[in-house]
Amino acid sequence: MAGRWVTVVAMSILAGCAGPAEPPSGRGFAGPGVAVSVAALNLQGVGDVVWDVEVVNGRTPTADVVWQRRLSSSGYGDGAGSASYVGPCDADPAVAENTVNVWVVGVYSGAVTTLGAFASGGAGGVVGSALDFENPTALAPLTQAVNCLPNADAAVRFDVALMRPAQQGFFDIAVNFNNIFCSAKFDCCDDTTGDGCAADGSEDVALLFAPGGARGPTMVLGFACTAAVGVDVETVLYLDALELDCTAPTDFGDGFEADVVIDPSRAAGNQCVAGEVGGDACGAVTSPTSADADTWLYQVGVYRGVEQLTSGGVPGQKVYWNVALGVRRKVEAGPGIEDCWLRTRGTAHDGAGSSVVEGGVIAPGAVYPVVTWEVNLGSCGAEALAFGDAGAMLRPAYTTTSEAEPPFGFEYGVNTPAAAAGLGCGLLGVPCPAGFTCSTEAAQGSSYPAFCVKRAAFVLDGLPYDHDEVYVPAGTFWMGCNAALDGYCAPANMVKDEKAQHEVTLPAYAIGRTEVTAAAYYAWCGYGVPTATGFVGCLPQHNEASYVYATYSPPLNSGVAWTKHAHPVNAVNWYQARAYCQGLGPSSDICTEAQWERAARGGCETLTGPCQTSMRTYPWGESAPSCDKVVFRSGSVFCESATITGAAGARPAGASPYGALGMAGNVMEWTSDWHWAYPGAVGFWDDTNVRVRRGSYYEAALAHYLRASRRQSDLAGSNGIYNGIRCCRAMP
């Protein structure tokens, strides 16, 4: 069964008398479209209208149902009777004469609370305060025929009484892969001449309702796939968030910074109150930058569904996922949607039979198709899927055997509710939050598939340095030594006490991807003069000129070259560490002990077995420490024999499940906690003069020193050479 799209629009406005409907004007499409007028409905005081809509193909003697849907104007329109819906039609040449049937189910004084199921106009299942009305579909549905031709737009419109007309066209450009048939398009307007959208708005598609009740300019993304036919097939679509860069984008790579991000997985229908898209007003829309989405959008609509089809007598299913953007056009020289570029990706698979794609992750090394939307909204028209044109706004591409494809953000399918895709990013169980990118590149060389990374950098003496964060989602872990795996647990009544293991739940936070480097600390502190107490000032106790193991800059007139810019800063005390981290922003501080340990060994969502007994021994898992994973002393040999410490972040094989690097060895890291015994400990360690340090150090010679549960403490004012910094940041 070939794929095409049809926009079904059922409309009604308040009217008190009967009369002929006004003829449609500004059709905005070249394909079939007929305005149907019926006797006016007396809709005074209406708060909702419920419609049944059906599309069937032209098969004889018995047509196949393409899709059926019950709609309400409160969920899919203006709340006063009008409703819109986007769904497929059947473009198979043998049955391309499709028919759209519409029934008025009921008219209600307020928004209905329950729709009920499609019933060809039967009102059963609707919960609401019904109003009497003359039903034009009491004996038969309103019917329109639409010729569902490949490579041509099709639209159907139902005008009931004095309703405003609506217009919209869709597509039939497809790709077939691995028995999966997919269609995709992006309509910026009804571009009948193929030269882009008319500047005067005459070719605009009017689908969504703008503030004030009139339909406004609308752009529509469409995506539909069928994963073969048969009762054992489960088509699943994957789609990323739609991202818009509206502030001087230069390309779709490094020159693209999303100002608006749209989540396509929320409940179908209107996503926002018309005209209230920006800020926190619309849950489906976020703005990672300070930009206001209301500048470019007035509404977002999402439409999803599953068609039950047959092909040669064999059942099949087509899944579709469409997103409509109510856009604000430029007024003279002001801002408008023409300033924006849009990007997203999609693909599909058979959830019952494919192992190549799982949870939105394409298996590394697999060659698999992906549909890419990279649309300049200022110059686009009716953009079709283009083959062999690398510069096309909508094009298919293939993953390669050499690079892993970033996981997809969202999924929807036959038995898959619309939600964040599978495992989210890597092992996190959720997609990355705004400002973070799901990076497979950052995970290369590690034990894990991907991490949520927020990139940041600074330049010192002409050299660039990273200052990245990784994301740790809200969740639970078991803190303390895991006797089932660790092999050694420091007993209670010791400064290193790690018992008893206990459950801890934390909100989401970000943590430094690496220890704070000497260069980053120098960029903050410079070369001040320590006070007489030795720890009130920011300057570390030692530098490369004064101590061979130190990493900080030598005095400017010492004549000693600074070689350890990129190593973790050391010889800092607790007060200095906290001052540095708090200086990064109001939500930043050194990590709590629980934050540090969860980031080091992962939470329950990253494990496959029982959480308590499966907690990792080391950040990378259970394999023994080695110099490719951690900076330590392997037997009698330092892993970094020339410099003793090592560059921060230089050992990706030692990454934690969230992407934090260097969580074992190199330098220890201050936490904010006083050193107390854990809840349930047999003995009780209480020393309010010391703070906890985590992470071990470059001289550690025994494997159990490098465990993620290991605790050590030191006086808060100590500038010991092992002492370093890592920062955490609370997430909103």
XYZ file of C-alpha atoms in Angstrom:
732
model
C 0.000 0.000 0.000
C 1.593 3.251 -1.118
C 1.824 6.177 1.290
C 0.322 9.664 0.968
C -1.047 12.297 3.234
C -4.319 14.077 3.558
C -5.311 16.858 5.909
C -8.816 16.427 7.234
C -10.421 19.591 8.551
C -13.835 19.614 10.205
C -15.032 23.115 11.040
C -17.888 24.976 12.644
C -18.496 28.535 13.867
C -21.307 29.953 15.934
C -24.275 30.813 13.754
C -27.874 31.615 14.576
C -29.561 31.217 11.241
C -29.508 29.011 8.195
C -28.137 30.109 4.874
C -25.639 29.227 2.207
C -21.980 29.042 3.166
C -19.664 31.643 1.737
C -17.560 30.286 -1.120
C -13.996 29.372 -0.157
C -11.244 31.741 -1.087
C -7.463 31.538 -0.950
C -7.529 27.754 -1.354
C -3.742 27.528 -1.089
C -3.524 24.135 -2.824
C -3.633 22.851 -6.402
C -4.926 19.362 -5.678
C -8.519 18.221 -5.199
C -10.497 20.199 -2.664
C -14.221 20.870 -2.530
C -16.084 23.156 -0.154
C -19.235 21.457 1.139
C -22.026 23.574 2.595
C -24.817 22.213 4.785
C -27.624 23.715 6.833
C -26.293 25.967 9.557
C -26.153 24.618 13.091
C -27.622 26.624 15.932
C -24.491 26.633 18.133
C -25.200 29.395 20.640
C -23.413 28.679 23.923
C -21.316 25.848 22.512
C -18.186 24.816 24.398
C -17.266 21.722 22.387
C -18.170 19.688 19.301
C -17.193 16.043 18.841
C -16.577 14.614 15.360
C -15.974 11.147 13.941
C -13.637 11.115 10.929
C -12.827 8.192 8.639
C -10.695 7.743 5.519
C -11.216 4.699 3.263
C -9.499 3.762 0.023
C -11.104 2.951 -3.328
C -10.946 -0.823 -3.228
C -14.046 -2.579 -4.576
C -16.345 -4.119 -3.704
C -15.289 -3.403 -0.109
C -13.054 -0.451 0.712
C -10.209 -0.746 3.217
C -10.331 1.591 6.183
C -7.193 3.748 6.165
C -7.842 5.335 9.544
C -10.650 6.309 11.916
C -10.487 8.907 14.654
C -12.781 10.644 17.125
C -11.896 14.313 17.592
C -13.076 17.140 19.813
C -12.738 20.837 19.126
C -11.375 21.301 22.652
C -8.515 18.899 21.979
C -7.916 19.501 18.298
C -9.271 22.963 17.557
C -10.609 26.211 18.933
C -12.966 24.824 21.588
C -15.989 26.348 19.840
C -16.641 23.629 17.282
C -13.739 23.663 14.826
C -11.204 20.879 14.683
C -8.293 19.830 12.480
C -6.484 16.584 11.961
C -3.634 15.334 9.783
C -3.547 11.724 8.632
C -2.581 9.490 5.698
C -4.450 8.359 2.611
C -3.764 5.420 0.286
C -1.900 6.267 -2.948
C -1.799 2.734 -4.360
C -2.815 3.413 -8.005
C -5.435 0.661 -7.894
C -7.283 2.214 -4.936
C -6.149 5.865 -4.963
C -9.674 7.317 -5.086
C -9.995 7.767 -1.313
C -13.105 8.875 0.521
C -13.257 10.987 3.667
C -16.337 10.574 5.867
C -17.233 12.979 8.680
C -19.980 12.664 11.298
C -21.032 15.198 13.925
C -21.195 13.119 17.100
C -22.509 15.810 19.419
C -22.543 19.429 20.518
C -21.805 20.259 24.167
C -22.033 23.259 26.452
C -18.516 22.754 27.795
C -15.409 20.768 27.001
C -16.138 17.039 27.138
C -14.224 15.020 29.703
C -14.305 11.714 27.816
C -14.402 11.283 24.034
C -15.197 7.625 23.686
C -14.158 5.606 20.655
C -14.931 6.159 16.973
C -18.487 4.939 16.270
C -19.542 6.403 12.894
C -21.341 9.243 14.623
C -22.728 7.296 17.565
C -22.529 9.340 20.745
C -21.816 6.423 23.066
C -18.827 6.967 25.322
C -18.869 10.770 25.246
C -19.077 12.376 28.683
C -20.287 15.966 28.554
C -23.350 18.184 28.816
C -25.032 17.630 25.431
C -27.010 20.344 23.638
C -29.873 19.802 21.202
C -29.006 20.489 17.587
C -30.015 19.600 14.060
C -27.516 16.961 13.012
C -26.660 17.026 9.300
C -25.068 13.580 9.615
C -27.949 11.781 11.342
C -28.654 9.620 8.277
C -25.304 9.628 6.504
C -21.875 11.140 6.886
C -20.587 14.179 5.085
C -18.477 12.702 2.308
C -15.649 13.932 0.147
C -13.674 12.031 -2.466
C -9.969 12.781 -2.763
C -7.687 11.417 -5.453
C -4.605 10.336 -3.514
C -1.989 10.676 -6.264
C 1.751 10.146 -5.774
C 3.853 13.300 -6.065
C 0.849 15.609 -5.847
C -0.775 17.358 -2.905
C -4.238 16.394 -1.726
C -6.483 18.273 0.649
C -10.087 17.906 1.709
C -12.192 20.507 3.454
C -15.559 20.315 5.199
C -17.318 23.642 5.745
C -20.328 23.269 8.017
C -22.599 26.326 7.981
C -20.572 29.567 8.030
C -17.254 28.020 8.939
C -13.909 29.420 7.937
C -12.232 27.257 5.315
C -8.954 25.497 5.981
C -6.382 24.257 3.551
C -3.380 21.996 3.670
C -1.509 19.678 1.351
C 0.777 16.775 1.985
C 2.991 14.349 0.140
C 4.017 11.037 -1.252
C 7.798 10.827 -1.374
C 9.023 7.565 0.059
C 11.987 5.356 0.822
C 11.857 1.581 1.098
C 14.429 -0.223 3.270
C 14.608 -3.601 4.915
C 10.912 -4.168 4.037
C 10.107 -0.852 5.729
C 8.272 1.789 3.694
C 8.566 5.414 4.844
C 7.211 8.743 3.621
C 8.424 12.164 4.712
C 7.969 15.810 3.813
C 8.041 19.347 5.196
C 5.480 21.868 3.911
C 6.316 25.518 4.534
C 3.435 26.548 2.261
C 1.383 25.289 -0.668
C 4.157 25.924 -3.170
C 2.216 25.295 -6.371
C 4.914 26.799 -8.608
C 7.932 25.196 -6.954
C 9.662 28.510 -6.317
C 9.209 28.806 -2.549
C 6.526 30.516 -0.512
C 4.886 33.655 -1.868
C 6.052 36.746 -0.004
C 2.490 38.077 0.248
C 1.279 35.006 2.146
C -1.087 33.917 -0.611
C 0.380 30.399 -0.580
C 0.396 30.022 3.201
C -1.232 26.921 4.639
C -3.837 27.896 7.239
C -4.380 25.018 9.657
C -3.797 25.906 13.305
C -5.799 28.515 15.180
C -3.970 31.724 16.020
C -4.867 34.048 18.920
C -8.210 35.637 18.122
C -9.732 32.508 16.592
C -8.661 32.773 12.952
C -6.497 30.137 11.353
C -2.949 31.293 10.850
C 0.079 30.364 8.738
C 1.124 26.788 9.468
C 4.121 24.666 8.515
C 3.862 20.885 8.777
C 6.356 18.067 9.194
C 5.042 14.655 8.178
C 6.538 11.220 8.748
C 4.968 7.771 8.243
C 6.318 4.241 7.933
C 5.156 0.643 7.532
C 7.442 -2.144 8.732
C 6.313 -4.776 6.204
C 3.009 -6.658 6.604
C 1.884 -9.497 8.835
C 0.404 -10.019 12.267
C 3.846 -10.284 13.866
C 5.053 -6.837 12.705
C 5.253 -3.839 15.056
C 6.173 -0.615 13.290
C 8.054 1.809 15.544
C 9.003 5.358 14.539
C 11.872 7.325 16.049
C 12.005 11.108 15.904
C 14.264 13.686 17.491
C 13.040 16.896 19.051
C 12.434 19.615 16.472
C 15.077 22.310 16.958
C 14.873 25.862 15.614
C 17.816 28.264 15.449
C 16.357 31.708 14.836
C 19.337 33.902 15.748
C 21.724 34.000 12.806
C 22.368 30.301 12.095
C 25.261 29.665 9.710
C 25.045 25.898 9.188
C 23.392 22.819 10.679
C 26.524 21.730 12.561
C 28.644 23.877 14.844
C 26.936 27.001 13.488
C 23.536 25.871 14.803
C 22.407 26.688 18.353
C 18.805 25.813 19.134
C 16.672 28.713 20.365
C 13.481 26.606 20.395
C 13.164 22.864 21.099
C 9.857 21.044 20.531
C 9.059 17.717 22.200
C 6.870 15.691 19.770
C 5.969 12.993 22.301
C 3.342 14.764 24.387
C -0.405 14.122 24.153
C -1.678 14.542 20.590
C -3.511 17.712 19.596
C -2.803 21.344 20.379
C 0.288 21.618 22.564
C -0.143 25.208 23.753
C -2.682 27.894 24.418
C -2.731 29.873 21.181
C -0.175 32.662 21.429
C 1.418 31.306 24.621
C 4.340 29.221 23.369
C 7.390 30.833 24.982
C 8.744 30.858 28.514
C 7.226 28.115 30.648
C 3.739 28.517 29.149
C 3.855 25.460 26.862
C 5.202 22.174 28.205
C 6.167 20.855 24.772
C 8.372 23.854 23.984
C 11.621 24.874 25.676
C 14.131 27.603 24.897
C 17.735 26.654 25.765
C 18.838 30.226 25.046
C 17.293 33.449 26.306
C 15.182 33.663 23.137
C 11.370 33.853 23.350
C 9.588 31.213 21.241
C 6.560 33.517 20.940
C 8.644 35.618 18.556
C 8.348 32.911 15.883
C 5.507 30.556 16.890
C 1.922 30.949 18.065
C 0.995 27.238 18.371
C 2.265 23.687 17.951
C 0.109 20.702 16.995
C 1.059 17.024 17.146
C -0.794 14.239 15.329
C -0.065 10.525 15.645
C -1.838 7.333 14.759
C -1.693 3.714 13.631
C -3.489 2.569 10.461
C -4.741 -0.985 10.218
C -4.282 -1.913 6.555
C -4.306 -4.954 4.304
C -2.105 -5.781 1.352
C -3.063 -8.812 -0.723
C -5.263 -9.981 2.112
C -2.395 -9.758 4.639
C -2.846 -7.292 7.521
C -0.400 -4.459 7.947
C 0.092 -1.325 9.989
C 1.250 2.130 9.095
C 2.383 4.502 11.833
C 2.385 8.261 11.264
C 3.775 11.148 13.299
C 3.109 14.725 12.197
C 3.983 18.059 13.776
C 2.311 21.327 12.755
C 3.932 24.670 13.590
C 1.800 27.775 13.820
C 4.294 30.372 12.595
C 4.570 34.134 12.824
C 5.580 35.761 9.545
C 7.808 38.821 9.381
C 6.169 42.221 9.560
C 8.311 44.670 7.605
C 11.857 44.447 9.031
C 10.872 42.761 12.297
C 11.646 39.189 13.363
C 9.697 36.255 11.995
C 9.803 32.569 11.178
C 11.821 33.433 8.063
C 14.809 33.976 10.389
C 14.724 30.354 11.546
C 16.333 27.108 10.458
C 14.829 23.792 11.598
C 16.453 20.412 12.035
C 15.450 16.937 13.210
C 15.926 13.266 12.251
C 13.725 10.206 11.988
C 13.868 6.490 11.258
C 11.809 3.343 11.828
C 12.117 -0.356 12.530
C 10.137 -3.492 13.240
C 9.932 -3.651 17.010
C 9.017 -7.342 16.883
C 11.774 -8.474 14.575
C 14.681 -6.032 14.311
C 17.727 -5.986 16.538
C 19.523 -3.274 14.566
C 17.617 -0.474 16.305
C 16.795 -0.738 19.991
C 15.492 1.999 22.240
C 16.369 4.658 19.681
C 19.965 3.452 19.357
C 21.201 2.142 16.005
C 23.644 -0.698 16.575
C 27.254 0.493 16.190
C 28.629 -0.461 12.801
C 25.200 -1.014 11.231
C 24.390 0.680 7.915
C 20.840 1.939 8.385
C 18.684 4.665 6.797
C 17.874 7.921 8.547
C 15.669 10.742 7.274
C 17.170 14.184 7.926
C 15.242 17.450 7.986
C 17.483 20.537 7.651
C 15.070 23.239 6.567
C 15.699 26.944 6.017
C 12.280 28.302 6.947
C 12.985 31.534 5.097
C 13.435 29.911 1.694
C 11.573 26.603 1.864
C 8.480 25.589 -0.058
C 6.873 22.161 -0.295
C 10.012 20.195 0.535
C 10.033 16.607 -0.675
C 12.407 13.810 0.209
C 15.264 14.229 -2.283
C 17.630 11.469 -3.314
C 21.194 12.126 -4.423
C 21.185 15.770 -3.330
C 23.358 16.364 -0.272
C 22.114 19.943 -0.046
C 18.401 19.119 -0.061
C 16.399 20.303 2.935
C 14.860 16.835 3.348
C 16.991 13.860 2.432
C 17.737 10.248 3.340
C 21.136 9.243 4.631
C 22.821 6.119 5.937
C 24.702 5.446 9.103
C 28.216 4.194 8.553
C 30.354 1.382 9.866
C 32.906 3.820 11.262
C 30.843 6.253 13.356
C 28.015 5.641 15.806
C 24.790 7.541 15.136
C 23.525 9.623 18.091
C 20.496 7.981 19.745
C 17.055 9.255 18.761
C 15.113 11.252 21.308
C 11.553 9.899 21.030
C 9.638 6.817 19.889
C 6.081 5.897 18.928
C 4.647 2.730 17.445
C 2.022 0.021 17.298
C 2.608 -1.122 20.879
C 4.882 1.736 21.895
C 3.368 4.838 23.520
C 4.870 8.154 22.486
C 7.680 8.848 24.947
C 11.382 9.416 25.306
C 13.062 6.689 23.292
C 13.938 3.461 25.068
C 16.895 3.940 27.341
C 17.225 7.625 26.565
C 20.832 8.753 26.195
C 23.283 5.970 26.910
C 22.234 4.206 30.106
C 20.470 7.215 31.612
C 16.876 6.177 30.933
C 15.955 9.737 29.904
C 16.856 12.082 27.046
C 19.366 14.836 27.681
C 17.956 18.056 29.164
C 18.136 21.402 27.405
C 21.705 22.562 26.945
C 23.165 19.038 26.938
C 23.879 16.891 23.877
C 23.691 13.110 23.750
C 27.227 12.402 22.602
C 28.473 9.071 21.309
C 31.758 10.779 20.468
C 32.376 11.542 24.149
C 31.787 7.863 24.928
C 34.312 6.505 22.437
C 36.854 4.310 24.179
C 34.639 3.864 27.253
C 32.430 1.005 28.471
C 29.235 2.935 27.714
C 27.253 3.952 24.575
C 26.659 7.689 25.071
C 26.699 10.522 27.607
C 24.786 13.779 28.072
C 27.501 16.427 27.731
C 27.389 20.206 28.012
C 30.359 21.732 26.255
C 32.196 24.727 27.687
C 35.698 26.035 27.162
C 38.042 28.875 27.985
C 41.311 30.132 26.516
C 44.423 30.808 28.600
C 47.629 32.117 27.068
C 46.210 31.337 23.648
C 45.495 27.681 24.463
C 41.939 26.246 24.615
C 40.811 24.165 27.602
C 37.589 22.229 28.110
C 35.401 22.867 31.123
C 32.577 20.441 30.282
C 29.771 19.013 32.424
C 27.903 15.708 32.235
C 24.302 15.143 33.304
C 23.210 12.845 36.138
C 19.417 12.274 36.115
C 17.261 12.135 39.212
C 17.238 8.682 40.730
C 18.331 6.185 43.328
C 21.530 4.274 44.069
C 23.000 2.235 46.908
C 25.762 4.183 48.625
C 28.620 2.450 50.403
C 30.699 -0.641 49.874
C 28.968 -3.425 47.921
C 30.169 -6.583 49.647
C 28.824 -8.702 46.787
C 31.334 -7.245 44.292
C 33.876 -4.990 45.967
C 35.902 -7.772 47.566
C 37.080 -5.409 50.312
C 35.112 -3.056 52.523
C 36.875 -0.791 54.981
C 35.368 -1.518 58.407
C 33.522 0.927 60.586
C 35.461 2.898 63.211
C 38.066 3.732 60.574
C 38.662 7.006 58.798
C 37.832 5.131 55.593
C 34.603 3.528 56.877
C 32.288 2.490 54.021
C 29.524 0.599 55.833
C 26.628 0.132 55.914
C 25.400 0.179 52.312
C 22.248 2.313 52.199
C 19.755 3.579 49.626
C 19.980 7.240 48.555
C 17.727 9.173 46.152
C 18.949 12.409 44.559
C 17.452 15.046 42.270
C 19.064 15.657 38.877
C 22.369 17.523 38.758
C 25.376 18.197 36.551
C 28.944 17.329 37.478
C 32.250 18.399 35.996
C 33.276 15.980 33.283
C 36.830 16.156 34.645
C 38.604 17.434 37.708
C 39.176 21.201 37.685
C 42.410 21.699 35.772
C 45.336 23.819 36.881
C 44.641 26.086 33.895
C 40.986 26.557 34.863
C 41.927 27.330 38.456
C 44.621 29.766 37.300
C 42.091 31.539 35.081
C 40.071 32.169 38.258
C 42.813 32.761 40.838
C 45.797 34.049 38.884
C 48.918 34.468 40.993
C 47.845 36.027 44.252
C 49.626 35.933 47.598
C 48.426 33.446 50.249
C 47.500 34.854 53.622
C 49.299 34.019 56.855
C 46.786 31.268 57.634
C 47.633 29.503 54.408
C 44.122 28.775 53.185
C 42.019 31.938 53.123
C 43.612 33.095 49.861
C 42.994 31.266 46.600
C 46.604 30.319 45.802
C 47.454 26.578 46.096
C 50.089 25.630 48.657
C 52.500 24.341 46.009
C 53.355 24.942 42.361
C 55.584 23.278 39.773
C 58.587 25.280 40.948
C 58.172 24.463 44.644
C 57.173 20.779 44.549
C 57.703 18.149 41.876
C 54.217 16.654 42.231
C 52.407 20.017 42.125
C 50.526 21.140 38.998
C 49.938 24.872 39.523
C 51.741 27.609 37.617
C 55.207 28.533 38.883
C 55.650 32.168 39.947
C 55.844 34.391 36.903
C 59.501 35.306 37.577
C 60.683 31.829 38.624
C 62.143 30.860 35.269
C 60.418 27.461 35.550
C 58.209 26.433 32.623
C 54.614 25.505 33.400
C 54.031 22.074 31.846
C 50.949 20.822 33.707
C 48.265 23.275 32.521
C 45.918 20.415 31.648
C 46.490 18.361 34.820
C 44.083 18.580 37.768
C 44.905 21.406 40.135
C 46.198 20.060 43.465
C 47.426 21.307 46.844
C 44.144 23.176 47.413
C 42.105 23.122 50.599
C 38.352 22.688 51.123
C 37.680 26.423 51.397
C 39.497 27.177 48.148
C 37.710 24.344 46.363
C 34.335 25.589 47.476
C 35.100 29.204 46.591
C 36.112 28.177 43.068
C 32.984 26.096 42.421
C 30.610 28.652 43.906
C 32.208 31.240 41.651
C 30.862 29.372 38.610
C 27.283 30.384 39.407
C 24.563 30.435 42.072
C 23.696 26.733 41.598
C 27.307 25.474 41.638
C 29.310 24.083 44.556
C 31.650 21.247 45.327
C 29.740 17.971 45.177
C 28.091 16.339 48.135
C 29.541 12.943 48.944
C 26.386 11.255 47.608
C 26.499 13.250 44.361
C 30.105 12.273 43.849
C 29.558 8.561 44.452
C 26.452 8.304 42.251
C 28.258 10.064 39.406
C 31.206 7.696 39.845
C 29.434 4.334 39.891
C 26.004 4.995 38.342
C 22.467 4.788 39.641
C 19.991 1.928 39.579
C 18.782 2.926 36.099
C 22.221 2.061 34.668
C 22.209 -1.513 36.016
C 20.549 -4.699 34.796
C 20.568 -6.765 37.998
C 19.301 -6.081 41.529
C 20.490 -2.581 42.288
C 21.956 -3.091 45.759
C 24.169 -6.026 44.842
C 24.973 -4.783 41.315
C 26.515 -1.425 42.222
C 29.778 -1.087 40.275
C 33.091 -1.429 42.063
C 34.890 1.009 39.760
C 33.508 3.755 37.502
C 34.139 1.616 34.400
C 32.787 -1.636 35.864
C 34.428 -4.659 37.462
C 37.669 -5.135 35.516
C 40.882 -4.502 37.440
C 42.434 -1.016 37.373
C 44.997 -0.451 34.636
C 46.926 2.521 33.311
C 44.614 2.935 30.313
C 41.746 3.649 32.736
C 43.259 5.482 35.689
C 46.310 7.461 36.843
C 47.772 5.446 39.741
C 50.858 3.444 40.693
C 50.726 0.027 39.078
C 52.912 -1.987 41.397
C 56.065 0.088 41.755
C 55.613 1.991 38.480
C 53.703 5.247 38.137
C 51.329 5.247 35.152
C 52.635 8.768 34.451
C 56.291 8.150 35.215
C 57.485 11.491 33.835
C 54.892 13.812 35.373
C 53.348 11.682 38.182
C 49.925 13.295 37.693
C 48.218 13.030 34.300
C 46.138 15.265 32.059
C 42.502 15.516 33.155
C 40.132 13.563 30.921
C 42.880 11.756 29.014
C 41.644 8.237 29.878
C 38.170 7.680 28.365
C 38.354 3.956 29.187
C 37.908 4.936 32.837
C 34.679 6.889 32.272
C 31.765 6.481 34.662
C 28.256 5.525 33.399
C 27.411 9.245 33.101
C 30.658 10.200 31.364
C 32.609 11.631 34.308
C 36.345 11.063 33.769
C 39.101 10.604 36.331
C 36.799 9.552 39.166
C 39.546 7.186 40.356
C 43.203 8.134 40.771
C 45.133 11.262 39.767
C 43.949 13.534 42.617
C 41.317 13.221 45.315
C 38.375 15.597 45.230
C 36.869 17.528 48.097
C 33.173 17.022 48.887
C 31.013 19.301 50.975
C 30.257 16.718 53.704
C 31.682 16.458 57.169
C 32.958 12.949 57.764
C 30.244 11.015 59.583
C 29.492 7.318 59.907
C 26.871 6.004 57.495
C 23.356 5.200 58.752
C 23.330 1.731 60.266
C 27.079 1.553 60.863
C 28.157 -0.838 63.610
C 30.537 1.733 65.026
C 30.267 5.495 64.931
C 32.887 7.744 63.459
C 32.370 11.391 64.334
C 34.982 13.993 63.550
C 33.578 17.416 62.809
C 37.063 18.738 62.099
C 37.438 16.885 58.802
C 35.754 16.806 55.401
C 35.387 13.863 53.050
C 37.586 13.477 49.971
C 36.786 11.041 47.171
C 38.539 9.515 44.180
C 41.962 8.274 45.365
C 45.250 9.629 43.988
C 48.259 9.073 41.725
C 50.281 7.124 44.342
C 47.544 4.567 45.071
C 49.162 1.165 44.629
C 46.341 -1.202 45.643
C 43.205 -1.827 43.591
C 40.854 -1.357 46.531
C 42.107 2.230 46.931
C 40.436 3.012 43.589
C 36.942 1.709 44.360
C 34.098 4.192 43.889
C 32.856 3.592 47.447
C 36.176 4.427 49.108
C 36.144 7.337 51.557
C 39.000 9.411 52.914
C 39.009 12.585 54.942
C 41.281 15.492 55.746
C 41.206 18.714 57.702
C 39.252 21.328 55.793
C 42.239 23.676 55.853
C 44.688 21.108 54.540
C 46.506 21.950 51.304
C 47.746 18.379 50.897
C 49.283 17.554 47.536
C 46.590 14.922 46.845
C 43.711 17.378 47.218
C 41.849 18.523 44.088
C 38.455 19.843 42.968
C 35.400 18.747 41.019
C 32.240 20.864 40.874
C 28.549 19.963 40.812
C 25.582 22.085 39.743
C 21.957 21.716 40.804
C 19.558 21.361 37.853
C 16.297 23.320 37.733
